[in-house]
Tab-separated table of C-alpha atoms in Angstrom:
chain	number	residue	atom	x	y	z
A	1	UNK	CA	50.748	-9.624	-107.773
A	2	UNK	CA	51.483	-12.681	-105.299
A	3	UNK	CA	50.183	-15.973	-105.762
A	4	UNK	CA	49.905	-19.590	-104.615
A	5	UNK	CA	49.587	-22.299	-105.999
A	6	UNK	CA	48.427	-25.772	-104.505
A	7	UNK	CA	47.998	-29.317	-106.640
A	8	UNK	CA	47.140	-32.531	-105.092
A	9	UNK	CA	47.703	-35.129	-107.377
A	10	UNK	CA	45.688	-38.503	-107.367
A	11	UNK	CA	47.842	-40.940	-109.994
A	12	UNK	CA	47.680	-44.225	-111.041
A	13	UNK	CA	50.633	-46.581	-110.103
A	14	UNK	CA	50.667	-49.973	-110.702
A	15	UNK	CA	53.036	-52.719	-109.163
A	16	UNK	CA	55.012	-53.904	-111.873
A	17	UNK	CA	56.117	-57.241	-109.904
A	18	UNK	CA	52.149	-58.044	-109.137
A	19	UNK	CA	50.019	-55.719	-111.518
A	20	UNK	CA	48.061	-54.746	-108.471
A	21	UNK	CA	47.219	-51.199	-108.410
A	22	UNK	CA	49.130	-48.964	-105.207
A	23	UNK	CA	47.523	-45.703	-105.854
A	24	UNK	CA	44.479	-45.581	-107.023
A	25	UNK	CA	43.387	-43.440	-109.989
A	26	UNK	CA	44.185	-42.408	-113.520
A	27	UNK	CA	42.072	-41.370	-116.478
A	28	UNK	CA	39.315	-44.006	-116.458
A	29	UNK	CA	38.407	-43.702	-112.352
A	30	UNK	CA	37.208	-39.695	-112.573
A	31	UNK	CA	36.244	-39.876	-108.773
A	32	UNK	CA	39.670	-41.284	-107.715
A	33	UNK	CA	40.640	-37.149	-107.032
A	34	UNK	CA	37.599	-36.824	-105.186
A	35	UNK	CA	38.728	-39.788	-102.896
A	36	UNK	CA	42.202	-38.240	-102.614
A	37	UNK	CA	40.757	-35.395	-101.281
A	38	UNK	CA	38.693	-36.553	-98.715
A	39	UNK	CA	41.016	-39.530	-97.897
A	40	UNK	CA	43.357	-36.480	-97.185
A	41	UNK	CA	41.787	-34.258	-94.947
A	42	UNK	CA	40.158	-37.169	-93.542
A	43	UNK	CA	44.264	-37.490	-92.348
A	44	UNK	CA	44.511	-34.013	-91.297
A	45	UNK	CA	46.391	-32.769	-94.331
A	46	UNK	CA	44.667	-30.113	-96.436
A	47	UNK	CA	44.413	-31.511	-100.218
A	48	UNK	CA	46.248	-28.409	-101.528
A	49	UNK	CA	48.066	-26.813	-99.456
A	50	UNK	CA	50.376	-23.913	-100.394
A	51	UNK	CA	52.868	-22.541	-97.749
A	52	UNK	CA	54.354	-19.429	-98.868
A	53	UNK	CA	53.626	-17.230	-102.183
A	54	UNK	CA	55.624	-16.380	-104.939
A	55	UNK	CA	55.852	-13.291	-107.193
A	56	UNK	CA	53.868	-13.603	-110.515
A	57	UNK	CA	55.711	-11.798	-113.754
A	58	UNK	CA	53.424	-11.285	-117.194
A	59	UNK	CA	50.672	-13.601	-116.002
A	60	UNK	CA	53.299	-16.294	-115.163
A	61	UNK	CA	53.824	-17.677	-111.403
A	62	UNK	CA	57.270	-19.929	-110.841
A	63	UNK	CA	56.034	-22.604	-108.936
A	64	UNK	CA	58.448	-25.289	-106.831
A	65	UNK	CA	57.900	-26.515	-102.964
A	66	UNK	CA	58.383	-22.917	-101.614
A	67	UNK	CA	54.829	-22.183	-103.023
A	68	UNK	CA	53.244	-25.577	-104.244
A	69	UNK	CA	52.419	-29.316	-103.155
A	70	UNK	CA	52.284	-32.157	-104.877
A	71	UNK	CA	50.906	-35.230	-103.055
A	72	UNK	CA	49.177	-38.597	-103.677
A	73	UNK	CA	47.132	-40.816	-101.405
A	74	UNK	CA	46.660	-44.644	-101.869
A	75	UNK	CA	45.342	-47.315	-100.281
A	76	UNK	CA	47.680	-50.536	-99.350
A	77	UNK	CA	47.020	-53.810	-100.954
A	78	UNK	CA	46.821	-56.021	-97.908
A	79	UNK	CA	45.077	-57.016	-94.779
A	80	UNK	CA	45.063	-53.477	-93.705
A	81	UNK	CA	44.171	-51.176	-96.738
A	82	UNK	CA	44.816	-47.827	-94.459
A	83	UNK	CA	45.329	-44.959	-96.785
A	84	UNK	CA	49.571	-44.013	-97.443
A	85	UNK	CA	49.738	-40.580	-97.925
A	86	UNK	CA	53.283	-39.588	-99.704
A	87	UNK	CA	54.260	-36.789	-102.135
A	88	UNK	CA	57.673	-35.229	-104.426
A	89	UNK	CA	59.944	-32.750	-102.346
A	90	UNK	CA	61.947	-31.634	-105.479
A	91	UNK	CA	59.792	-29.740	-108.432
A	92	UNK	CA	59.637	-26.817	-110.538
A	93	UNK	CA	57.479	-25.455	-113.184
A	94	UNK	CA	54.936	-22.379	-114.325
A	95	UNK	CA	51.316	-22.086	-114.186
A	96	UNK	CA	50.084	-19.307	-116.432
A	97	UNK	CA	47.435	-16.808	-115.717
A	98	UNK	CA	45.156	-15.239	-118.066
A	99	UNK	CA	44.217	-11.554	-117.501
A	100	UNK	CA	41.618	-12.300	-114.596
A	101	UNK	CA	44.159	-13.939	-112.638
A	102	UNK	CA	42.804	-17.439	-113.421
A	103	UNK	CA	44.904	-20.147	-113.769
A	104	UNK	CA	45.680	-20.982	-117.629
A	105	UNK	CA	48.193	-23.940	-117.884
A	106	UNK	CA	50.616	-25.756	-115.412
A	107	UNK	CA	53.782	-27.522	-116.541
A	108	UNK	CA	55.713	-28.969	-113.730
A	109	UNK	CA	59.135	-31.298	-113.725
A	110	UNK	CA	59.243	-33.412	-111.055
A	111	UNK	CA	62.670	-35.269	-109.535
A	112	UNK	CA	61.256	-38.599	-109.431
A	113	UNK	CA	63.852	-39.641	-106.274
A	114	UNK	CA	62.541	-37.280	-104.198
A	115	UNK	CA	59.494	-39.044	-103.306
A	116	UNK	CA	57.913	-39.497	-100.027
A	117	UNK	CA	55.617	-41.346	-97.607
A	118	UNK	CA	54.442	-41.648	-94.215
A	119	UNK	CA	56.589	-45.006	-94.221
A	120	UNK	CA	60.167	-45.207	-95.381
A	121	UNK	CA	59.705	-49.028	-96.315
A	122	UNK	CA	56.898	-47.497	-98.932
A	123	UNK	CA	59.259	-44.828	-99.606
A	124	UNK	CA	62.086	-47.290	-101.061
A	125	UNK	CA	59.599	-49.740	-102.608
A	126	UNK	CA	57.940	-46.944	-104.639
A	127	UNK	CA	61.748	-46.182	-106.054
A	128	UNK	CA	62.322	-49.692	-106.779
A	129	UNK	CA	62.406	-50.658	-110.560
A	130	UNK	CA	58.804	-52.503	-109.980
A	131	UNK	CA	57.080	-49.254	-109.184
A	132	UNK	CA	58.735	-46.106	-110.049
A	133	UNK	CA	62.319	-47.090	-111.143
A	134	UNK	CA	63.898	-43.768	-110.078
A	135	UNK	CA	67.496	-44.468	-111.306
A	136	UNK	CA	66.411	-44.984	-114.694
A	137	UNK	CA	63.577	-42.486	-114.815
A	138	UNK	CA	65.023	-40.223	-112.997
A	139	UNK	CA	62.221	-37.414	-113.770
A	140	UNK	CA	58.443	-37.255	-114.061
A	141	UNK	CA	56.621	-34.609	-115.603
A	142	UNK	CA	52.764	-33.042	-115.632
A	143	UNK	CA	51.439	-31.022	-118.406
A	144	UNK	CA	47.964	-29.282	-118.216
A	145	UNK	CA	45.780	-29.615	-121.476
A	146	UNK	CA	42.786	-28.864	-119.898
A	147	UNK	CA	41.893	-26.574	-116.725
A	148	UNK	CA	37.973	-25.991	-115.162
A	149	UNK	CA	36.714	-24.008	-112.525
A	150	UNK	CA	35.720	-26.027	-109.073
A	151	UNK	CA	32.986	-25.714	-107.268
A	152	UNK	CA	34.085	-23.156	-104.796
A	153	UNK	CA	35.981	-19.727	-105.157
A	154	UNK	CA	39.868	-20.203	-106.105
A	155	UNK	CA	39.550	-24.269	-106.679
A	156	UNK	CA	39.717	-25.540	-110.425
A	157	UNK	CA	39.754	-29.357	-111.980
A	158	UNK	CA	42.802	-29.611	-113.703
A	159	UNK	CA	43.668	-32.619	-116.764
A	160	UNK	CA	46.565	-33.220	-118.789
A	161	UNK	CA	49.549	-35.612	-119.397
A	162	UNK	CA	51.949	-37.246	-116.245
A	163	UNK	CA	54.582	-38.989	-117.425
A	164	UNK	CA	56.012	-41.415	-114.674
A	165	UNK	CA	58.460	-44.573	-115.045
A	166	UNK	CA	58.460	-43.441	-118.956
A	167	UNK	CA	55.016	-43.846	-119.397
A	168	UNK	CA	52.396	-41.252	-120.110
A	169	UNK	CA	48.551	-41.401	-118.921
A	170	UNK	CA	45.510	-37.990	-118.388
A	171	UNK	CA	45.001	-37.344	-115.053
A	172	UNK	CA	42.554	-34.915	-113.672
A	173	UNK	CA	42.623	-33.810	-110.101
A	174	UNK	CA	41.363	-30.846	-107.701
A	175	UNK	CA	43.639	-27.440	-106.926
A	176	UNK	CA	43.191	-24.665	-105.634
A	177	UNK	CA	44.859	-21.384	-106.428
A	178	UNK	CA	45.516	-18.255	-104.097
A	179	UNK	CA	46.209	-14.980	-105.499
């Protein structure tokens, strides 16, 4: 069996330095992955996009950026709040299936330094110790607790646990799985 996998993450990060948020989202603001979404494709980017597939083994897929994408999109604090699209490069994990090829669980570890954005300034505030601090949390990590079918064929809700800059928070955003 080959399969792909495709998460779009919509997370909450605050600045530390101003307490204003960057990226909006996070447990309490349920339509914040909605917004991702459409604030993505509204940019041309497809809100989960896999590239490639991987081989599945006992109901398990391996999933990393050969087969999987993890994004964000937030809106800038500022006289021009145009959305900043930006996502990790470096990640690995397993999403389990059960027997009808549905997703089951995802666990992925994330290397926190390799994040990106449309705009390198971004790019090296986000790693800055008053956002993510990516020399002393070097990793971030995203555990499933809870996963839901979407509203079209192959796209689920998925909620569980991201732990960023040390600090862990439920999440629930849109992805869509391939098999």
């Amino acid at each position: 069996m080959r399969a792909t996998l495709g998460l779009w993450i919509a997370c909450g990060l605050v600045c530390l330095g101003c307490g204003k948020p960057v990226i909006e989202g996070g447990p309490a603001n349920t339509s914040s992955t909605e917004t991702a979404s459409t604030t993505a494709a509204a940019d041309g980017e497809e809100a989960a996009a896999a590239t490639t597939s991987a081989s599945t083994a006992d109901g398990e897929l391996a999933i990393g950026p050969e087969n999987t994408k993890i994004g964000f999109v937030g809106t800038h604090v500022g006289a021009e709040p145009k959305p900043r699209t930006g996502g990790f490069e470096k990640f690995s994990g397993t999403a389990k299936l059960d027997a009808d090829g549905k997703i089951a669980s995802v666990v992925v570890d994330i290397a926190a330094d390799s994040l990106w954005t449309q705009h390198p300034p971004l790019t090296a505030h986000l790693n800055a110790p008053d956002f993510l601090d990516t020399r002393e949390y070097p990793t971030a990590k995203f555990e499933s607790t809870k996963i839901e079918p979407g509203a079209a064929d192959g796209e689920v809700t998925v909620t569980g646990d991201l732990t960023l800059h040390g600090v862990t928070k439920e999440i629930t955003f849109p992805a869509k799985l391939g098999v």
